[in-house]
Tab-separated table of C-alpha atoms in Angstrom:
chain	number	residue	atom	x	y	z
A	1102	MET	CA	125.937	79.614	44.998
A	1103	PRO	CA	124.463	79.348	48.587
A	1104	GLN	CA	125.340	82.956	49.257
A	1105	PHE	CA	123.659	83.831	45.921
A	1106	ILE	CA	120.612	81.904	46.859
A	1107	ARG	CA	120.436	83.619	50.374
A	1108	ARG	CA	120.794	87.062	48.827
A	1109	HIS	CA	117.926	86.482	46.391
A	1110	ALA	CA	115.779	84.170	48.598
A	1111	ASP	CA	112.826	86.455	48.590
A	1112	THR	CA	112.946	86.616	44.780
A	1113	PHE	CA	113.044	82.832	44.482
A	1114	ILE	CA	110.100	82.508	46.968
A	1115	ALA	CA	107.965	84.989	45.135
A	1116	LEU	CA	108.634	83.225	41.827
A	1117	GLY	CA	107.602	79.922	43.571
A	1118	ILE	CA	104.399	81.597	44.731
A	1119	PHE	CA	103.724	82.886	41.326
A	1120	VAL	CA	104.276	79.330	39.850
A	1121	VAL	CA	102.028	77.676	42.406
A	1122	ALA	CA	99.196	80.318	41.984
A	1123	LEU	CA	99.361	80.183	38.258
A	1124	ALA	CA	99.337	76.407	38.171
A	1125	VAL	CA	96.136	76.428	40.175
A	1126	TYR	CA	94.529	79.123	38.083
A	1127	ASN	CA	95.406	77.430	34.963
A	1128	ALA	CA	93.981	74.177	36.174
A	1129	THR	CA	90.654	75.864	36.871
A	1130	LEU	CA	90.809	78.305	33.769
A	1131	CYS	CA	87.845	78.635	31.603
A	1132	PRO	CA	88.747	77.216	28.138
A	1133	SER	CA	86.877	79.949	26.188
A	1134	LEU	CA	83.956	82.288	26.531
A	1135	SER	CA	81.859	82.215	29.714
A	1136	TYR	CA	78.767	83.693	31.369
A	1137	LYS	CA	80.617	83.812	34.584
A	1138	SER	CA	80.961	87.539	34.265
A	1139	PRO	CA	78.333	89.747	32.678
A	1140	ASP	CA	81.104	91.707	30.709
A	1141	GLY	CA	83.405	88.793	30.160
A	1142	ASN	CA	82.597	88.057	26.581
A	1143	GLU	CA	82.904	91.682	25.611
A	1144	LEU	CA	86.337	91.854	27.464
A	1145	ALA	CA	87.453	88.684	25.543
A	1146	THR	CA	86.671	90.301	22.282
A	1147	ILE	CA	87.720	93.936	22.590
A	1148	PRO	CA	91.405	93.532	23.122
A	1149	TYR	CA	91.696	91.370	19.977
A	1150	VAL	CA	90.040	94.026	17.725
A	1151	LEU	CA	91.623	96.851	19.772
A	1152	GLY	CA	88.151	98.291	20.118
A	1153	LEU	CA	86.250	100.492	22.489
A	1154	ALA	CA	85.025	98.731	25.717
A	1155	HIS	CA	82.173	99.853	27.801
A	1156	SER	CA	82.564	102.579	30.314
A	1157	PRO	CA	85.007	103.681	31.683
A	1158	GLY	CA	86.908	102.104	28.731
A	1159	TYR	CA	89.657	100.069	30.396
A	1160	PRO	CA	92.480	101.171	27.878
A	1161	LEU	CA	95.301	99.486	29.767
A	1162	TYR	CA	93.280	96.184	30.021
A	1163	THR	CA	92.713	96.373	26.299
A	1164	TRP	CA	96.405	96.850	25.417
A	1165	LEU	CA	97.504	94.183	27.794
A	1166	GLY	CA	94.881	91.675	26.459
A	1167	LYS	CA	96.075	92.341	22.897
A	1168	LEU	CA	99.581	91.193	23.872
A	1169	PHE	CA	98.077	87.978	25.306
A	1170	THR	CA	96.149	87.258	22.139
A	1171	PHE	CA	99.492	86.561	20.427
A	1172	ILE	CA	100.102	83.566	22.838
A	1173	PRO	CA	99.610	80.411	20.641
A	1174	VAL	CA	97.420	78.574	23.177
A	1175	GLY	CA	93.733	77.809	22.799
A	1176	ASP	CA	91.429	80.367	21.261
A	1177	VAL	CA	91.506	84.020	21.654
A	1178	ALA	CA	89.108	84.041	24.612
A	1179	HIS	CA	91.235	81.342	26.309
A	1180	ARG	CA	94.260	83.700	25.953
A	1181	ILE	CA	92.467	86.572	27.543
A	1182	ASN	CA	91.418	84.228	30.422
A	1183	LEU	CA	95.020	83.334	30.712
A	1184	MET	CA	95.841	87.000	31.094
A	1185	SER	CA	93.665	87.086	34.262
A	1186	ALA	CA	95.355	83.925	35.622
A	1187	THR	CA	98.942	85.295	34.956
A	1188	LEU	CA	98.533	88.878	36.212
A	1189	GLY	CA	96.476	87.539	39.151
A	1190	ALA	CA	99.434	85.232	40.079
A	1191	GLY	CA	101.747	88.204	39.512
A	1192	GLY	CA	99.702	90.295	41.991
A	1193	VAL	CA	99.877	87.421	44.620
A	1194	ALA	CA	103.738	87.325	44.163
A	1195	LEU	CA	103.970	91.079	44.665
A	1196	LEU	CA	101.902	90.642	47.821
A	1197	TYR	CA	104.625	88.407	49.200
A	1198	GLY	CA	107.030	91.275	48.530
A	1199	ILE	CA	104.820	93.877	50.059
A	1200	MET	CA	104.763	91.742	53.426
A	1201	ARG	CA	108.407	91.473	53.298
A	1202	LEU	CA	108.883	95.158	52.962
A	1203	LEU	CA	106.514	95.472	55.945
A	1204	GLY	CA	109.042	93.443	58.018
A	1205	ALA	CA	106.971	90.203	58.048
A	1206	GLY	CA	108.894	86.918	58.059
A	1207	ARG	CA	109.080	84.771	55.038
A	1208	LEU	CA	106.764	82.077	56.305
A	1209	THR	CA	103.960	84.418	57.239
A	1210	SER	CA	104.620	86.478	54.003
A	1211	THR	CA	104.166	83.290	52.043
A	1212	PHE	CA	101.025	82.473	53.958
A	1213	THR	CA	99.469	85.926	53.387
A	1214	ALA	CA	100.069	85.775	49.635
A	1215	LEU	CA	98.632	82.208	49.263
A	1216	TYR	CA	95.696	82.929	51.440
A	1217	PHE	CA	94.696	85.780	49.361
A	1218	ALA	CA	95.426	83.812	46.196
A	1219	PHE	CA	92.940	81.183	46.902
A	1220	SER	CA	90.289	83.330	48.626
A	1221	ARG	CA	86.883	82.731	47.008
A	1222	THR	CA	86.211	86.082	45.240
A	1223	PHE	CA	89.675	86.808	43.979
A	1224	TRP	CA	90.240	83.305	42.633
A	1225	SER	CA	86.874	83.478	40.827
A	1226	GLN	CA	88.320	86.306	38.705
A	1227	THR	CA	91.486	84.559	37.638
A	1228	GLY	CA	89.865	82.087	35.326
A	1229	ILE	CA	87.734	84.297	33.195
A	1230	ALA	CA	88.172	87.466	31.111
A	1231	GLU	CA	87.707	90.312	33.588
A	1232	VAL	CA	89.433	93.404	34.791
A	1233	TYR	CA	89.686	92.466	38.480
A	1234	ALA	CA	92.749	90.186	38.513
A	1235	PRO	CA	94.792	92.478	36.264
A	1236	ASN	CA	93.712	95.358	38.546
A	1237	VAL	CA	95.102	93.570	41.724
A	1238	PHE	CA	98.373	93.289	39.824
A	1239	MET	CA	98.462	97.006	39.170
A	1240	VAL	CA	97.443	98.017	42.735
A	1241	ALA	CA	99.977	95.574	44.224
A	1242	LEU	CA	102.710	96.929	41.918
A	1243	THR	CA	101.811	100.488	42.951
A	1244	LEU	CA	102.032	99.560	46.707
A	1245	TRP	CA	105.310	97.587	46.224
A	1246	LEU	CA	106.827	100.613	44.524
A	1247	LEU	CA	105.662	102.921	47.370
A	1248	LEU	CA	107.130	100.729	49.981
A	1249	ARG	CA	110.403	100.676	48.005
A	1250	TYR	CA	110.350	104.511	48.041
A	1251	GLU	CA	109.937	104.545	51.655
A	1252	GLN	CA	112.819	101.981	51.994
A	1253	ARG	CA	115.263	103.991	50.021
A	1254	THR	CA	113.601	107.421	49.822
A	1255	SER	CA	114.528	107.501	46.119
A	1256	PRO	CA	112.707	109.846	43.888
A	1257	VAL	CA	112.842	107.286	41.155
A	1258	TYR	CA	110.595	104.876	43.010
A	1259	LEU	CA	108.310	107.735	43.841
A	1260	VAL	CA	107.920	108.618	40.171
A	1261	LEU	CA	107.489	104.949	39.146
A	1262	ALA	CA	104.793	104.534	41.695
A	1263	ALA	CA	102.940	107.648	40.463
A	1264	GLY	CA	103.138	106.398	36.856
A	1265	CYS	CA	101.903	102.936	37.873
A	1266	PHE	CA	99.020	104.501	39.785
A	1267	GLY	CA	98.026	106.428	36.793
A	1268	LEU	CA	98.245	103.406	34.652
A	1269	SER	CA	96.201	101.351	37.134
A	1270	LEU	CA	93.170	103.528	36.307
A	1271	GLY	CA	93.036	101.704	32.975
A	1272	THR	CA	92.261	98.451	34.884
A	1273	HIS	CA	89.663	100.003	37.069
A	1274	LEU	CA	88.953	103.708	37.586
A	1275	SER	CA	87.845	103.210	41.193
A	1276	ASN	CA	91.547	103.009	42.042
A	1277	LEU	CA	91.443	106.766	41.995
A	1278	GLY	CA	89.976	106.601	45.438
A	1279	PHE	CA	93.347	105.354	46.740
A	1280	ALA	CA	94.967	108.804	46.000
A	1281	LEU	CA	94.310	110.013	49.535
A	1282	GLY	CA	95.978	107.152	51.234
A	1283	ILE	CA	98.959	107.369	48.854
A	1284	ALA	CA	99.366	111.136	49.304
A	1285	VAL	CA	99.344	110.968	53.126
A	1286	PHE	CA	101.783	108.048	53.123
A	1287	VAL	CA	104.288	109.937	50.818
A	1288	LEU	CA	104.119	112.978	53.115
A	1289	LEU	CA	104.563	110.725	56.201
A	1290	VAL	CA	107.610	109.206	54.727
A	1291	ASP	CA	109.283	112.506	54.052
A	1292	TRP	CA	107.143	115.716	54.024
A	1293	ARG	CA	110.302	117.605	52.855
A	1294	VAL	CA	109.555	116.213	49.434
A	1295	LEU	CA	107.343	119.243	48.990
A	1296	LYS	CA	110.508	121.353	49.089
A	1297	ARG	CA	111.778	119.404	46.080
A	1298	PRO	CA	109.454	120.750	43.291
A	1299	GLY	CA	111.412	118.597	40.660
A	1300	VAL	CA	110.477	115.445	42.426
A	1301	VAL	CA	106.822	116.529	42.956
A	1302	LEU	CA	106.453	117.543	39.307
A	1303	GLY	CA	108.027	114.412	38.148
A	1304	ALA	CA	105.591	112.327	40.088
A	1305	MET	CA	102.704	114.404	38.827
A	1306	ALA	CA	103.896	114.124	35.283
A	1307	ALA	CA	104.219	110.372	35.541
A	1308	PHE	CA	100.737	110.042	36.937
A	1309	LEU	CA	99.303	112.220	34.214
A	1310	LEU	CA	101.269	110.380	31.622
A	1311	GLY	CA	99.585	107.149	32.848
A	1312	THR	CA	96.152	108.741	32.596
A	1313	LEU	CA	96.698	109.831	28.982
A	1314	GLN	CA	95.773	106.298	28.103
A	1315	PHE	CA	92.169	107.599	28.117
A	1316	LEU	CA	92.704	109.535	24.964
A	1317	TRP	CA	92.322	106.074	23.425
A	1318	LEU	CA	88.572	106.424	23.970
A	1319	PRO	CA	87.853	109.325	21.704
A	1320	TYR	CA	90.293	107.850	19.147
A	1321	LYS	CA	88.419	104.611	19.065
A	1322	ALA	CA	84.908	106.148	19.188
A	1323	GLY	CA	85.070	106.691	15.581
A	1324	SER	CA	85.391	102.958	14.760
A	1325	THR	CA	82.240	101.843	16.579
A	1326	ASN	CA	78.553	102.344	15.767
A	1327	ASP	CA	77.077	100.769	18.938
A	1328	PRO	CA	74.533	103.230	20.189
A	1329	LEU	CA	75.033	102.169	23.759
A	1330	LEU	CA	78.609	103.073	23.728
A	1331	LEU	CA	78.140	106.201	21.848
A	1332	ARG	CA	75.550	107.917	24.117
A	1333	HIS	CA	78.040	110.497	24.759
A	1334	ASP	CA	80.261	112.411	22.372
A	1335	LEU	CA	83.754	111.209	23.380
A	1336	ARG	CA	85.260	114.015	21.330
A	1337	THR	CA	84.127	116.621	23.921
A	1338	LEU	CA	85.421	116.904	27.603
A	1339	GLU	CA	81.881	116.561	28.878
A	1340	GLY	CA	81.273	113.338	26.923
A	1341	LEU	CA	84.602	112.061	27.973
A	1342	TYR	CA	83.919	112.692	31.575
A	1343	ARG	CA	80.510	111.003	31.372
A	1344	TYR	CA	82.042	107.940	29.795
A	1345	THR	CA	84.790	107.722	32.535
A	1346	LEU	CA	84.483	109.471	35.958
A	1347	GLY	CA	80.805	110.259	35.436
A	1348	ALA	CA	79.872	106.751	34.288
A	1349	PHE	CA	76.991	104.844	35.839
A	1350	PRO	CA	75.504	107.648	37.986
A	1351	GLN	CA	72.536	105.455	38.837
A	1352	PHE	CA	74.759	102.977	40.666
A	1353	LYS	CA	76.653	105.514	42.835
A	1354	PHE	CA	75.504	106.520	46.244
A	1355	ALA	CA	72.346	104.699	45.478
A	1356	PHE	CA	71.173	104.012	49.047
A	1357	PRO	CA	69.711	106.345	51.623
A	1358	LEU	CA	71.585	106.686	54.995
A	1359	GLN	CA	69.208	104.516	56.889
A	1360	LEU	CA	70.061	101.440	54.650
A	1361	ILE	CA	73.943	101.972	55.141
A	1362	PRO	CA	74.078	99.731	58.240
A	1363	ASP	CA	72.463	96.902	56.279
A	1364	ARG	CA	74.962	97.492	53.461
A	1365	ILE	CA	77.804	97.247	55.942
A	1366	VAL	CA	76.452	94.019	57.216
A	1367	LEU	CA	76.264	92.739	53.577
A	1368	TYR	CA	80.004	93.781	53.139
A	1369	LEU	CA	81.018	91.854	56.367
A	1370	TYR	CA	79.188	88.812	55.008
A	1371	LEU	CA	81.310	89.053	51.845
A	1372	LEU	CA	84.375	89.603	53.826
A	1373	ARG	CA	83.555	86.547	55.911
A	1374	GLN	CA	83.177	84.449	52.851
A	1375	ASN	CA	86.796	85.317	51.834
A	1376	VAL	CA	88.680	85.266	55.171
A	1377	GLY	CA	86.258	83.570	57.657
A	1378	LEU	CA	85.287	84.872	61.103
A	1379	GLY	CA	88.816	84.030	62.484
A	1380	GLY	CA	90.230	85.984	59.770
A	1381	ILE	CA	88.084	89.053	60.462
A	1382	LEU	CA	89.217	88.975	64.184
A	1383	LEU	CA	92.896	88.518	63.108
A	1384	GLY	CA	92.614	91.398	60.837
A	1385	VAL	CA	91.206	93.741	63.628
A	1386	TYR	CA	94.104	92.592	65.663
A	1387	GLY	CA	96.590	93.142	62.657
A	1388	MET	CA	95.254	96.667	62.257
A	1389	ALA	CA	96.075	97.511	65.926
A	1390	GLU	CA	99.653	96.162	65.526
A	1391	VAL	CA	100.349	98.036	62.426
A	1392	LEU	CA	98.985	101.137	63.990
A	1393	VAL	CA	101.355	100.811	66.941
A	1394	ARG	CA	104.408	99.468	65.037
A	1395	ARG	CA	104.146	100.881	61.466
A	1396	THR	CA	102.050	103.973	61.689
A	1397	ARG	CA	102.834	105.195	58.305
A	1398	HIS	CA	101.748	101.928	56.792
A	1399	PHE	CA	98.568	101.939	58.865
A	1400	TYR	CA	97.439	105.292	57.399
A	1401	LEU	CA	98.254	104.187	53.816
A	1402	PHE	CA	96.367	100.858	54.094
A	1403	ILE	CA	93.393	102.112	56.237
A	1404	LEU	CA	92.654	105.159	54.038
A	1405	MET	CA	92.803	103.053	50.903
A	1406	TYR	CA	90.683	100.382	52.603
A	1407	LEU	CA	88.046	102.774	54.028
A	1408	VAL	CA	87.586	104.872	50.951
A	1409	HIS	CA	87.149	101.790	48.871
A	1410	VAL	CA	84.612	100.181	51.129
A	1411	PHE	CA	82.727	103.301	51.691
A	1412	PHE	CA	82.291	103.886	48.028
A	1413	PHE	CA	81.260	100.333	47.002
A	1414	VAL	CA	78.990	99.822	50.028
A	1415	GLN	CA	76.747	102.440	48.501
A	1416	TYR	CA	77.120	101.096	44.921
A	1417	ARG	CA	74.036	99.299	43.525
A	1418	VAL	CA	75.019	96.420	41.350
A	1419	PHE	CA	74.123	92.780	41.289
A	1420	ASP	CA	77.703	91.496	41.226
A	1421	LEU	CA	78.916	93.549	44.180
A	1422	ASP	CA	81.340	91.007	45.678
A	1423	VAL	CA	84.006	91.480	42.936
A	1424	PHE	CA	84.225	95.288	43.459
A	1425	PHE	CA	85.588	94.618	46.975
A	1426	ILE	CA	88.553	92.507	45.867
A	1427	PRO	CA	91.113	95.239	46.435
A	1428	ALA	CA	89.646	95.954	49.931
A	1429	HIS	CA	89.942	92.173	50.682
A	1430	MET	CA	93.518	92.320	49.695
A	1431	LEU	CA	94.283	95.186	52.026
A	1432	TYR	CA	92.408	93.415	54.833
A	1433	ILE	CA	94.472	90.184	54.268
A	1434	ILE	CA	97.490	92.322	54.711
A	1435	PHE	CA	96.390	93.196	58.127
A	1436	ILE	CA	95.619	89.541	58.806
A	1437	GLY	CA	99.163	88.600	57.715
A	1438	TYR	CA	100.748	91.177	59.834
A	1439	GLY	CA	98.739	90.120	62.903
A	1440	VAL	CA	99.767	86.425	62.329
A	1441	ASP	CA	103.380	87.662	62.029
A	1442	ARG	CA	103.238	89.524	65.317
A	1443	LEU	CA	101.720	86.515	67.140
A	1444	ILE	CA	104.449	84.317	65.856
A	1445	GLY	CA	106.932	87.028	67.074
A	1446	TYR	CA	105.496	86.831	70.625
A	1447	GLY	CA	105.470	83.152	70.591
A	1448	GLY	CA	109.041	83.055	69.425
A	1449	GLU	CA	110.002	85.400	72.251
A	1450	LEU	CA	108.469	83.114	74.822
A	1451	ILE	CA	110.385	80.184	73.332
A	1452	ARG	CA	113.675	81.960	73.376
A	1453	ARG	CA	113.187	82.686	77.030
A	1454	ALA	CA	113.229	78.928	77.640
A	1455	GLY	CA	117.020	79.240	76.880
A	1456	GLY	CA	119.356	77.114	75.054
A	1457	SER	CA	118.677	73.736	76.872
A	1458	ALA	CA	117.808	70.634	74.912
A	1459	GLY	CA	114.289	71.068	75.880
A	1460	GLY	CA	114.217	74.614	74.574
A	1461	ARG	CA	115.693	73.681	71.317
A	1462	PHE	CA	113.207	70.880	70.917
A	1463	LEU	CA	110.495	73.429	71.747
A	1464	ARG	CA	111.700	75.887	68.997
A	1465	ALA	CA	111.922	73.104	66.481
A	1466	ALA	CA	108.410	71.802	67.335
A	1467	GLY	CA	106.968	75.210	67.336
A	1468	SER	CA	108.349	75.941	63.894
A	1469	VAL	CA	107.047	72.718	62.411
A	1470	GLY	CA	103.632	73.095	64.026
A	1471	LEU	CA	103.349	76.758	62.962
A	1472	ALA	CA	104.127	75.837	59.284
A	1473	ALA	CA	101.644	72.989	59.542
A	1474	VAL	CA	98.887	75.341	60.929
A	1475	LEU	CA	99.509	77.992	58.229
A	1476	ALA	CA	99.587	75.275	55.559
A	1477	LEU	CA	96.297	73.927	56.687
A	1478	ALA	CA	94.750	77.251	56.594
A	1479	VAL	CA	95.764	77.759	52.944
A	1480	GLY	CA	94.714	74.218	52.180
A	1481	GLY	CA	91.434	75.002	53.775
A	1482	GLN	CA	90.968	77.923	51.383
A	1483	VAL	CA	91.848	75.700	48.399
A	1484	GLN	CA	89.436	72.807	49.451
A	1485	ALA	CA	86.639	75.221	50.153
A	1486	ASN	CA	86.814	77.257	46.964
A	1487	TRP	CA	88.165	74.992	44.283
A	1488	GLU	CA	84.838	73.514	43.115
A	1489	VAL	CA	82.988	76.922	42.949
A	1490	ASN	CA	85.980	78.401	40.957
A	1491	ASP	CA	86.603	75.478	38.728
A	1492	TYR	CA	85.627	76.703	35.207
A	1493	SER	CA	87.790	74.177	33.356
A	1494	GLN	CA	84.599	72.312	32.074
A	1495	ASP	CA	82.649	75.605	31.266
A	1496	THR	CA	82.206	75.027	27.533
A	1497	ALA	CA	78.427	75.835	27.276
A	1498	ILE	CA	78.701	78.994	24.969
A	1499	SER	CA	81.152	77.191	22.589
A	1500	ASP	CA	79.115	74.111	22.488
A	1501	PHE	CA	75.848	76.136	21.900
A	1502	TYR	CA	77.247	78.086	18.961
A	1503	ALA	CA	78.890	75.018	17.367
A	1504	ASN	CA	75.541	73.440	17.292
A	1505	VAL	CA	73.663	76.525	16.121
A	1506	PHE	CA	76.096	77.093	13.256
A	1507	GLU	CA	75.793	73.463	12.117
A	1508	MET	CA	72.011	73.832	12.121
A	1509	LEU	CA	71.629	77.074	10.436
A	1510	PRO	CA	70.908	76.828	6.631
A	1511	PRO	CA	73.205	78.481	4.201
A	1512	GLY	CA	72.661	82.272	3.686
A	1513	SER	CA	70.712	82.622	7.020
A	1514	VAL	CA	71.237	85.541	9.409
A	1515	MET	CA	71.287	85.225	13.117
A	1516	LEU	CA	70.253	88.230	15.185
A	1517	GLY	CA	71.152	88.677	18.898
A	1518	ARG	CA	71.354	91.213	21.649
A	1519	GLY	CA	73.389	94.485	21.256
A	1520	GLY	CA	75.730	95.996	23.692
A	1521	VAL	CA	77.810	94.224	26.313
A	1522	PHE	CA	75.419	91.231	26.627
A	1523	GLY	CA	75.485	90.521	22.900
A	1524	TYR	CA	79.280	89.846	22.783
A	1525	ASP	CA	78.959	86.026	23.154
A	1526	MET	CA	77.704	86.439	19.435
A	1527	PHE	CA	79.921	89.327	18.329
A	1528	TYR	CA	82.925	87.190	19.384
A	1529	TRP	CA	82.340	84.743	16.598
A	1530	ARG	CA	81.754	87.570	14.094
A	1531	LEU	CA	84.784	89.778	15.098
A	1532	VAL	CA	87.230	87.201	16.237
């Protein structure tokens, strides 16, 4: 049994991280509908009716949400909120696995996963119906499969990673920007893969198979009469493009060049909210360490990170912070690696103290002190962000409609807004 535990220690630790994160997310979960997200009430309704969500459609999110609606806990909105908590915790557990595949120790890998788990913006999305926590799960799973491919150079993992990447577009289409970093990484792992057309075609086929989910959009367009959703004819390629890749042109590259420095400052402010000033500095140090020691991984992560930040720095939306969540995860990977290397250097100094009683005491004290410091850092995240992300008492919408329905006379009709912002009312009608 001890040998079995040692062999599967990482699996048990990842499972423990999942349980801890899910327990916290469940404790702060919104019990039903919420205005914490402008799209949340729509995204709590559409999976139940297997309908058509707003651009770019989110097919995978819709299908996964439908599965969660069968869980006999709370109302349907609560179950969709629970999907964000569950898949968010799953993404955090996968982050532990990613750090281990990068060669980080178990302590720093656990720290990295939990530090991200309780960062302000990511945590805020694990308690409501939104796409961002499920998207982190899909991005983390893609990265984990890519690193497993590197470890074993097995075409099976490459094909699985490509398929997972294609599926991830159904939780957020902006993931397409990660393609450059992924392609460069695959070539750096083994450029001779280009000489194996069967593997290349298999990976491409898996990716395209994942993207076929968007055929759901023209299929479901026939079942809706919402003019806001049907501004484009989804039965044509042009209409499908405008609904997906061409959606929201007014938001994209919306700022002139002279305003880009201000937008970068805004991004750095949002990053500091999530990792602190010390975290930003550690991340820069971690980038340098990854560049020197794990060059392939550096190009994978930095290209994903820079493309993502570049795109959303120029994106004009009022809830900009949530769009940077994948970038925050990548940055925290750099932080974790930087912490791991500092621990490695410290351990080397202690080892040089020799095997004397003083040296053994120093090693034991160092280990305990290090664990305490990392635990305090995670605890600081929890303490700083619990109150702002605790939605467990957010019952305003349910309370409002319970009173409204009680007050309305028999035979009356209540009219509300259309489109995404009217789904707090549509939920009661459709669900």
